[in-house]
PDB file of C-alpha atoms (C1' of nucleotides) in Angstrom:
ATOM      1  CA  UNK A   1     193.907 206.922 162.495  1.00  0.00           C
ATOM      2  CA  UNK A   2     191.574 207.313 160.369  1.00  0.00           C
ATOM      3  CA  UNK A   3     193.614 207.540 157.016  1.00  0.00           C
ATOM      4  CA  UNK A   4     196.065 204.665 157.776  1.00  0.00           C
ATOM      5  CA  UNK A   5     193.775 201.728 155.930  1.00  0.00           C
ATOM      6  CA  UNK A   6     193.122 204.325 152.738  1.00  0.00           C
ATOM      7  CA  UNK A   7     197.123 204.879 152.951  1.00  0.00           C
ATOM      8  CA  UNK A   8     198.256 200.859 153.186  1.00  0.00           C
ATOM      9  CA  UNK A   9     198.423 200.390 149.212  1.00  0.00           C
ATOM     10  CA  UNK A  10     201.023 203.777 148.439  1.00  0.00           C
ATOM     11  CA  UNK A  11     203.701 201.309 148.122  1.00  0.00           C
ATOM     12  CA  UNK A  12     205.653 204.825 148.521  1.00  0.00           C
ATOM     13  CA  UNK A  13     204.397 206.153 151.243  1.00  0.00           C
ATOM     14  CA  UNK A  14     207.675 204.626 153.685  1.00  0.00           C
ATOM     15  CA  UNK A  15     210.241 207.223 152.376  1.00  0.00           C
ATOM     16  CA  UNK A  16     207.671 210.516 153.456  1.00  0.00           C
ATOM     17  CA  UNK A  17     208.689 212.013 156.497  1.00  0.00           C
ATOM     18  CA  UNK A  18     205.590 212.414 158.944  1.00  0.00           C
ATOM     19  CA  UNK A  19     204.594 215.517 158.113  1.00  0.00           C
ATOM     20  CA  UNK A  20     204.108 214.646 154.628  1.00  0.00           C
ATOM     21  CA  UNK A  21     203.173 211.491 155.573  1.00  0.00           C
ATOM     22  CA  UNK A  22     199.607 213.272 156.840  1.00  0.00           C
ATOM     23  CA  UNK A  23     198.900 215.830 153.809  1.00  0.00           C
ATOM     24  CA  UNK A  24     199.355 212.799 150.929  1.00  0.00           C
ATOM     25  CA  UNK A  25     196.570 210.957 153.727  1.00  0.00           C
ATOM     26  CA  UNK A  26     194.523 213.694 153.352  1.00  0.00           C
ATOM     27  CA  UNK A  27     194.081 214.296 149.556  1.00  0.00           C
ATOM     28  CA  UNK A  28     193.976 210.929 148.812  1.00  0.00           C
ATOM     29  CA  UNK A  29     191.100 209.904 147.353  1.00  0.00           C
ATOM     30  CA  UNK A  30     190.049 206.478 145.055  1.00  0.00           C
ATOM     31  CA  UNK A  31     187.911 206.282 142.746  1.00  0.00           C
ATOM     32  CA  UNK A  32     187.356 202.331 140.216  1.00  0.00           C
ATOM     33  CA  UNK A  33     187.048 202.209 136.370  1.00  0.00           C
ATOM     34  CA  UNK A  34     185.504 198.865 134.528  1.00  0.00           C
ATOM     35  CA  UNK A  35     187.835 197.003 132.546  1.00  0.00           C
ATOM     36  CA  UNK A  36     187.423 199.559 129.126  1.00  0.00           C
ATOM     37  CA  UNK A  37     186.635 202.573 130.403  1.00  0.00           C
ATOM     38  CA  UNK A  38     188.908 205.228 129.965  1.00  0.00           C
ATOM     39  CA  UNK A  39     190.368 207.170 132.976  1.00  0.00           C
ATOM     40  CA  UNK A  40     190.964 210.185 131.190  1.00  0.00           C
ATOM     41  CA  UNK A  41     190.917 210.927 127.454  1.00  0.00           C
ATOM     42  CA  UNK A  42     194.455 212.544 125.711  1.00  0.00           C
ATOM     43  CA  UNK A  43     193.260 216.275 125.093  1.00  0.00           C
ATOM     44  CA  UNK A  44     191.563 216.163 128.718  1.00  0.00           C
ATOM     45  CA  UNK A  45     192.538 217.189 132.838  1.00  0.00           C
ATOM     46  CA  UNK A  46     193.417 214.997 135.516  1.00  0.00           C
ATOM     47  CA  UNK A  47     193.848 217.237 138.665  1.00  0.00           C
ATOM     48  CA  UNK A  48     194.940 213.572 140.030  1.00  0.00           C
ATOM     49  CA  UNK A  49     198.184 212.268 140.251  1.00  0.00           C
ATOM     50  CA  UNK A  50     197.341 208.995 140.166  1.00  0.00           C
ATOM     51  CA  UNK A  51     198.255 205.206 140.695  1.00  0.00           C
ATOM     52  CA  UNK A  52     196.958 202.042 140.393  1.00  0.00           C
ATOM     53  CA  UNK A  53     196.362 199.898 143.406  1.00  0.00           C
ATOM     54  CA  UNK A  54     194.519 196.793 141.889  1.00  0.00           C
ATOM     55  CA  UNK A  55     194.213 196.382 138.768  1.00  0.00           C
ATOM     56  CA  UNK A  56     195.765 196.697 135.258  1.00  0.00           C
ATOM     57  CA  UNK A  57     195.759 200.514 132.907  1.00  0.00           C
ATOM     58  CA  UNK A  58     197.651 201.353 129.960  1.00  0.00           C
ATOM     59  CA  UNK A  59     199.099 205.389 128.005  1.00  0.00           C
ATOM     60  CA  UNK A  60     197.580 204.333 124.649  1.00  0.00           C
ATOM     61  CA  UNK A  61     196.958 207.363 122.032  1.00  0.00           C
ATOM     62  CA  UNK A  62     195.061 206.290 118.055  1.00  0.00           C
ATOM     63  CA  UNK A  63     196.522 207.913 115.578  1.00  0.00           C
ATOM     64  CA  UNK A  64     194.355 209.987 113.069  1.00  0.00           C
ATOM     65  CA  UNK A  65     193.700 207.212 110.188  1.00  0.00           C
ATOM     66  CA  UNK A  66     192.274 204.810 113.807  1.00  0.00           C
ATOM     67  CA  UNK A  67     195.879 202.613 114.527  1.00  0.00           C
ATOM     68  CA  UNK A  68     196.250 201.870 118.274  1.00  0.00           C
ATOM     69  CA  UNK A  69     199.137 201.575 120.360  1.00  0.00           C
ATOM     70  CA  UNK A  70     199.872 201.490 124.158  1.00  0.00           C
ATOM     71  CA  UNK A  71     203.185 203.289 125.190  1.00  0.00           C
ATOM     72  CA  UNK A  72     202.852 201.707 128.351  1.00  0.00           C
ATOM     73  CA  UNK A  73     201.427 199.213 130.943  1.00  0.00           C
ATOM     74  CA  UNK A  74     200.656 200.244 134.281  1.00  0.00           C
ATOM     75  CA  UNK A  75     199.668 197.395 136.818  1.00  0.00           C
ATOM     76  CA  UNK A  76     199.563 197.756 140.425  1.00  0.00           C
ATOM     77  CA  UNK A  77     201.620 200.160 142.448  1.00  0.00           C
ATOM     78  CA  UNK A  78     202.360 201.873 139.718  1.00  0.00           C
ATOM     79  CA  UNK A  79     201.941 205.924 139.353  1.00  0.00           C
ATOM     80  CA  UNK A  80     201.717 207.898 136.584  1.00  0.00           C
ATOM     81  CA  UNK A  81     201.063 211.011 135.077  1.00  0.00           C
ATOM     82  CA  UNK A  82     203.200 212.800 137.096  1.00  0.00           C
ATOM     83  CA  UNK A  83     204.455 215.313 134.303  1.00  0.00           C
ATOM     84  CA  UNK A  84     200.924 217.140 133.369  1.00  0.00           C
ATOM     85  CA  UNK A  85     201.043 217.386 137.137  1.00  0.00           C
ATOM     86  CA  UNK A  86     204.225 219.682 137.048  1.00  0.00           C
ATOM     87  CA  UNK A  87     202.828 221.018 133.483  1.00  0.00           C
ATOM     88  CA  UNK A  88     199.618 221.944 135.258  1.00  0.00           C
ATOM     89  CA  UNK A  89     199.224 219.815 131.400  1.00  0.00           C
ATOM     90  CA  UNK A  90     195.744 218.612 129.614  1.00  0.00           C
ATOM     91  CA  UNK A  91     196.470 214.492 129.482  1.00  0.00           C
ATOM     92  CA  UNK A  92     198.387 213.956 125.820  1.00  0.00           C
ATOM     93  CA  UNK A  93     197.468 210.238 125.922  1.00  0.00           C
ATOM     94  CA  UNK A  94     194.658 208.584 126.582  1.00  0.00           C
ATOM     95  CA  UNK A  95     194.415 206.290 130.273  1.00  0.00           C
ATOM     96  CA  UNK A  96     192.424 203.194 129.035  1.00  0.00           C
ATOM     97  CA  UNK A  97     191.201 200.841 131.913  1.00  0.00           C
ATOM     98  CA  UNK A  98     192.279 197.449 130.359  1.00  0.00           C
ATOM     99  CA  UNK A  99     190.773 195.141 133.527  1.00  0.00           C
ATOM    100  CA  UNK A 100     188.025 196.283 136.307  1.00  0.00           C
ATOM    101  CA  UNK A 101     190.856 198.646 138.433  1.00  0.00           C
ATOM    102  CA  UNK A 102     190.937 200.973 141.282  1.00  0.00           C
ATOM    103  CA  UNK A 103     193.126 203.746 140.862  1.00  0.00           C
ATOM    104  CA  UNK A 104     194.868 205.807 143.822  1.00  0.00           C
ATOM    105  CA  UNK A 105     194.680 210.111 143.887  1.00  0.00           C
ATOM    106  CA  UNK A 106     196.385 213.115 145.330  1.00  0.00           C
ATOM    107  CA  UNK A 107     194.533 216.313 144.280  1.00  0.00           C
ATOM    108  CA  UNK A 108     196.546 219.071 142.920  1.00  0.00           C
ATOM    109  CA  UNK A 109     196.784 220.957 145.278  1.00  0.00           C
ATOM    110  CA  UNK A 110     198.254 218.402 147.725  1.00  0.00           C
ATOM    111  CA  UNK A 111     200.370 217.007 144.963  1.00  0.00           C
ATOM    112  CA  UNK A 112     202.078 220.541 144.442  1.00  0.00           C
ATOM    113  CA  UNK A 113     202.298 220.976 148.356  1.00  0.00           C
ATOM    114  CA  UNK A 114     204.318 217.593 148.529  1.00  0.00           C
ATOM    115  CA  UNK A 115     207.015 218.966 145.553  1.00  0.00           C
ATOM    116  CA  UNK A 116     206.962 221.738 147.625  1.00  0.00           C
ATOM    117  CA  UNK A 117     207.872 220.275 150.823  1.00  0.00           C
ATOM    118  CA  UNK A 118     208.801 217.031 150.961  1.00  0.00           C
ATOM    119  CA  UNK A 119     212.104 215.602 149.908  1.00  0.00           C
ATOM    120  CA  UNK A 120     211.098 212.191 150.118  1.00  0.00           C
ATOM    121  CA  UNK A 121     208.336 212.856 147.650  1.00  0.00           C
ATOM    122  CA  UNK A 122     210.729 214.676 145.500  1.00  0.00           C
ATOM    123  CA  UNK A 123     213.223 211.338 145.667  1.00  0.00           C
ATOM    124  CA  UNK A 124     210.222 209.325 144.491  1.00  0.00           C
ATOM    125  CA  UNK A 125     209.338 211.400 141.755  1.00  0.00           C
ATOM    126  CA  UNK A 126     213.759 211.297 140.542  1.00  0.00           C
ATOM    127  CA  UNK A 127     213.017 207.546 140.836  1.00  0.00           C
ATOM    128  CA  UNK A 128     210.279 206.857 139.250  1.00  0.00           C
ATOM    129  CA  UNK A 129     211.076 209.534 136.227  1.00  0.00           C
ATOM    130  CA  UNK A 130     214.402 208.226 135.804  1.00  0.00           C
ATOM    131  CA  UNK A 131     213.010 204.992 135.475  1.00  0.00           C
ATOM    132  CA  UNK A 132     210.025 205.641 133.515  1.00  0.00           C
ATOM    133  CA  UNK A 133     212.924 206.956 131.221  1.00  0.00           C
ATOM    134  CA  UNK A 134     215.249 204.655 131.679  1.00  0.00           C
ATOM    135  CA  UNK A 135     211.833 202.231 129.993  1.00  0.00           C
ATOM    136  CA  UNK A 136     210.974 204.443 126.911  1.00  0.00           C
ATOM    137  CA  UNK A 137     214.991 204.929 126.113  1.00  0.00           C
ATOM    138  CA  UNK A 138     215.471 201.155 126.680  1.00  0.00           C
ATOM    139  CA  UNK A 139     211.732 200.573 124.030  1.00  0.00           C
ATOM    140  CA  UNK A 140     213.671 202.395 121.067  1.00  0.00           C
ATOM    141  CA  UNK A 141     216.611 200.057 121.766  1.00  0.00           C
ATOM    142  CA  UNK A 142     214.944 197.552 121.227  1.00  0.00           C
ATOM    143  CA  UNK A 143     212.387 198.411 117.730  1.00  0.00           C
ATOM    144  CA  UNK A 144     216.021 198.810 116.121  1.00  0.00           C
ATOM    145  CA  UNK A 145     216.638 194.909 118.082  1.00  0.00           C
ATOM    146  CA  UNK A 146     213.779 193.749 115.377  1.00  0.00           C
ATOM    147  CA  UNK A 147     213.168 190.270 117.331  1.00  0.00           C
ATOM    148  CA  UNK A 148     209.241 190.523 117.943  1.00  0.00           C
ATOM    149  CA  UNK A 149     209.915 187.542 120.245  1.00  0.00           C
ATOM    150  CA  UNK A 150     212.515 189.758 122.476  1.00  0.00           C
ATOM    151  CA  UNK A 151     210.918 193.099 122.062  1.00  0.00           C
ATOM    152  CA  UNK A 152     207.190 191.069 124.054  1.00  0.00           C
ATOM    153  CA  UNK A 153     209.743 189.484 126.373  1.00  0.00           C
ATOM    154  CA  UNK A 154     211.859 193.230 127.389  1.00  0.00           C
ATOM    155  CA  UNK A 155     207.654 194.521 127.781  1.00  0.00           C
ATOM    156  CA  UNK A 156     207.079 191.875 129.434  1.00  0.00           C
ATOM    157  CA  UNK A 157     209.963 192.311 131.921  1.00  0.00           C
ATOM    158  CA  UNK A 158     208.324 196.117 131.970  1.00  0.00           C
ATOM    159  CA  UNK A 159     205.216 195.105 133.187  1.00  0.00           C
ATOM    160  CA  UNK A 160     207.067 193.614 136.458  1.00  0.00           C
ATOM    161  CA  UNK A 161     210.099 196.211 136.915  1.00  0.00           C
ATOM    162  CA  UNK A 162     209.433 196.790 140.634  1.00  0.00           C
ATOM    163  CA  UNK A 163     209.699 200.225 140.603  1.00  0.00           C
ATOM    164  CA  UNK A 164     207.299 201.082 138.275  1.00  0.00           C
ATOM    165  CA  UNK A 165     204.596 198.384 139.183  1.00  0.00           C
ATOM    166  CA  UNK A 166     205.660 197.502 142.407  1.00  0.00           C
ATOM    167  CA  UNK A 167     202.727 195.664 142.884  1.00  0.00           C
ATOM    168  CA  UNK A 168     202.098 193.509 140.494  1.00  0.00           C
ATOM    169  CA  UNK A 169     203.124 190.451 141.449  1.00  0.00           C
ATOM    170  CA  UNK A 170     203.490 187.116 138.685  1.00  0.00           C
ATOM    171  CA  UNK A 171     200.339 187.060 136.788  1.00  0.00           C
ATOM    172  CA  UNK A 172     199.490 189.506 134.859  1.00  0.00           C
ATOM    173  CA  UNK A 173     196.055 189.447 133.298  1.00  0.00           C
ATOM    174  CA  UNK A 174     196.380 190.626 129.991  1.00  0.00           C
ATOM    175  CA  UNK A 175     195.111 189.325 126.432  1.00  0.00           C
ATOM    176  CA  UNK A 176     197.699 188.514 123.631  1.00  0.00           C
ATOM    177  CA  UNK A 177     195.743 191.741 121.525  1.00  0.00           C
ATOM    178  CA  UNK A 178     196.950 194.209 124.114  1.00  0.00           C
ATOM    179  CA  UNK A 179     200.832 192.859 124.397  1.00  0.00           C
ATOM    180  CA  UNK A 180     200.651 192.768 121.352  1.00  0.00           C
ATOM    181  CA  UNK A 181     199.518 196.967 121.008  1.00  0.00           C
ATOM    182  CA  UNK A 182     202.286 197.084 123.577  1.00  0.00           C
ATOM    183  CA  UNK A 183     205.856 195.656 121.697  1.00  0.00           C
ATOM    184  CA  UNK A 184     204.445 197.001 118.680  1.00  0.00           C
ATOM    185  CA  UNK A 185     203.701 193.969 117.044  1.00  0.00           C
ATOM    186  CA  UNK A 186     201.049 192.351 115.184  1.00  0.00           C
ATOM    187  CA  UNK A 187     198.539 189.749 117.449  1.00  0.00           C
ATOM    188  CA  UNK A 188     200.071 187.251 115.287  1.00  0.00           C
ATOM    189  CA  UNK A 189     203.199 187.432 116.144  1.00  0.00           C
ATOM    190  CA  UNK A 190     202.782 188.007 119.721  1.00  0.00           C
ATOM    191  CA  UNK A 191     201.036 185.319 119.979  1.00  0.00           C
ATOM    192  CA  UNK A 192     204.063 182.637 118.114  1.00  0.00           C
ATOM    193  CA  UNK A 193     206.374 184.842 120.616  1.00  0.00           C
ATOM    194  CA  UNK A 194     204.353 184.338 123.627  1.00  0.00           C
ATOM    195  CA  UNK A 195     204.366 180.401 123.060  1.00  0.00           C
ATOM    196  CA  UNK A 196     208.207 180.956 122.466  1.00  0.00           C
ATOM    197  CA  UNK A 197     209.139 182.223 125.600  1.00  0.00           C
ATOM    198  CA  UNK A 198     206.408 179.586 127.125  1.00  0.00           C
ATOM    199  CA  UNK A 199     208.007 176.831 126.121  1.00  0.00           C
ATOM    200  CA  UNK A 200     211.788 178.073 126.938  1.00  0.00           C
ATOM    201  CA  UNK A 201     209.675 178.402 130.685  1.00  0.00           C
ATOM    202  CA  UNK A 202     209.795 182.028 131.111  1.00  0.00           C
ATOM    203  CA  UNK A 203     206.534 182.843 131.069  1.00  0.00           C
ATOM    204  CA  UNK A 204     203.513 179.947 131.517  1.00  0.00           C
ATOM    205  CA  UNK A 205     200.310 180.997 129.481  1.00  0.00           C
ATOM    206  CA  UNK A 206     196.925 181.424 130.387  1.00  0.00           C
ATOM    207  CA  UNK A 207     194.429 182.735 129.272  1.00  0.00           C
ATOM    208  CA  UNK A 208     193.751 186.324 128.705  1.00  0.00           C
ATOM    209  CA  UNK A 209     197.356 186.173 130.218  1.00  0.00           C
ATOM    210  CA  UNK A 210     199.817 184.951 131.650  1.00  0.00           C
ATOM    211  CA  UNK A 211     202.466 184.432 135.002  1.00  0.00           C
ATOM    212  CA  UNK A 212     205.543 185.244 134.862  1.00  0.00           C
ATOM    213  CA  UNK A 213     208.342 182.575 136.093  1.00  0.00           C
ATOM    214  CA  UNK A 214     212.067 184.753 134.921  1.00  0.00           C
ATOM    215  CA  UNK A 215     211.452 188.310 135.128  1.00  0.00           C
ATOM    216  CA  UNK A 216     215.065 188.922 135.156  1.00  0.00           C
ATOM    217  CA  UNK A 217     216.128 186.536 131.801  1.00  0.00           C
ATOM    218  CA  UNK A 218     212.648 187.796 130.300  1.00  0.00           C
ATOM    219  CA  UNK A 219     214.236 191.684 130.976  1.00  0.00           C
ATOM    220  CA  UNK A 220     217.883 190.751 128.907  1.00  0.00           C
ATOM    221  CA  UNK A 221     216.613 187.939 126.542  1.00  0.00           C
ATOM    222  CA  UNK A 222     218.086 190.097 123.159  1.00  0.00           C
ATOM    223  CA  UNK A 223     221.453 189.415 125.091  1.00  0.00           C
ATOM    224  CA  UNK A 224     220.666 185.867 124.682  1.00  0.00           C
ATOM    225  CA  UNK A 225     221.382 185.372 121.529  1.00  0.00           C
TER     226      UNK A 225
ATOM    227  C1'  DT B   1     172.523 173.409 139.220  1.00  0.00           C
ATOM    228  C1'  DC B   2     172.190 172.607 134.241  1.00  0.00           C
ATOM    229  C1'  DA B   3     172.273 174.317 128.902  1.00  0.00           C
ATOM    230  C1'  DT B   4     172.006 177.617 126.190  1.00  0.00           C
ATOM    231  C1'  DT B   5     173.651 181.667 124.221  1.00  0.00           C
ATOM    232  C1'  DA B   6     176.634 185.501 123.540  1.00  0.00           C
ATOM    233  C1'  DA B   7     180.730 187.349 124.275  1.00  0.00           C
ATOM    234  C1'  DA B   8     185.948 187.781 124.546  1.00  0.00           C
ATOM    235  C1'  DT B   9     190.628 185.741 123.231  1.00  0.00           C
ATOM    236  C1'  DT B  10     193.041 182.635 121.510  1.00  0.00           C
ATOM    237  C1'  DG B  11     195.947 179.811 117.485  1.00  0.00           C
ATOM    238  C1'  DT B  12     196.175 179.569 112.741  1.00  0.00           C
ATOM    239  C1'  DT B  13     195.311 180.579 108.135  1.00  0.00           C
TER     240       DT B  13
ATOM    241  C1'  DA C   1     192.133 190.691 107.869  1.00  0.00           C
ATOM    242  C1'  DA C   2     189.671 186.429 108.221  1.00  0.00           C
ATOM    243  C1'  DC C   3     188.133 182.294 110.517  1.00  0.00           C
ATOM    244  C1'  DA C   4     187.609 178.142 113.350  1.00  0.00           C
ATOM    245  C1'  DA C   5     188.108 176.415 117.715  1.00  0.00           C
ATOM    246  C1'  DT C   6     187.969 177.123 122.808  1.00  0.00           C
ATOM    247  C1'  DT C   7     187.127 179.859 126.967  1.00  0.00           C
ATOM    248  C1'  DT C   8     184.187 182.763 129.862  1.00  0.00           C
ATOM    249  C1'  DA C   9     180.453 185.358 131.599  1.00  0.00           C
ATOM    250  C1'  DA C  10     175.369 185.754 131.421  1.00  0.00           C
ATOM    251  C1'  DT C  11     171.245 184.336 131.552  1.00  0.00           C
ATOM    252  C1'  DG C  12     166.911 182.098 133.074  1.00  0.00           C
ATOM    253  C1'  DA C  13     164.523 177.016 133.488  1.00  0.00           C
TER     254       DA C  13
END
DNA sequence: TCATTAAATTGTT
DNA sequence: AACAATTTAATGA
């Protein structure tokens, strides 16, 4: 079983047929990135479908005036970039490692083979894309709720989403500055929101991150106000 | 192992 | 955006 250990961190491997699983294992490689380094710059090609094995990355862009914003954080077990793979296009966003990160990669030829031959793989893709769609629609809604604490709470909840980031666990190493970029609030606002959530017992603040104590309550936070 | 320094992060204004 | 306080990381004695 030369590839068995290489693939045991891929959370959706059990959903592949035997032949697809072998093909996937043969096409799977991994690469390590130091905190702060780019996995891919906006506009570049990255001919791999990628998943976070350990660490944390963000999908982000910077406006012409230099302002930064983050679209999504992806933690352990999260796979992303299928859109660019399906269309064979350059990446539309920067992919940046926020912490030391190991990325699992499936090359384009293997990805295509899987989409054309494996029903299980297509189910995985549809499930992931459906969840991400839900995430971004919910984020638009969040922007109009206009409660910074709720926005921060729900963005934390998305990080804990079992479909998008199944292996992320309860300890999230994400600075308040990065969380502010993700939630679209100032760092000071994120700081206040995090303190409020800590006081309510939903998270526990720590240096350079926090622990999630009540993911479900975070996911429905705005409904309670 | 300890002390010093630099860098990162947080809390506040 | 700026500031102070705190924690961590790195360095070298």
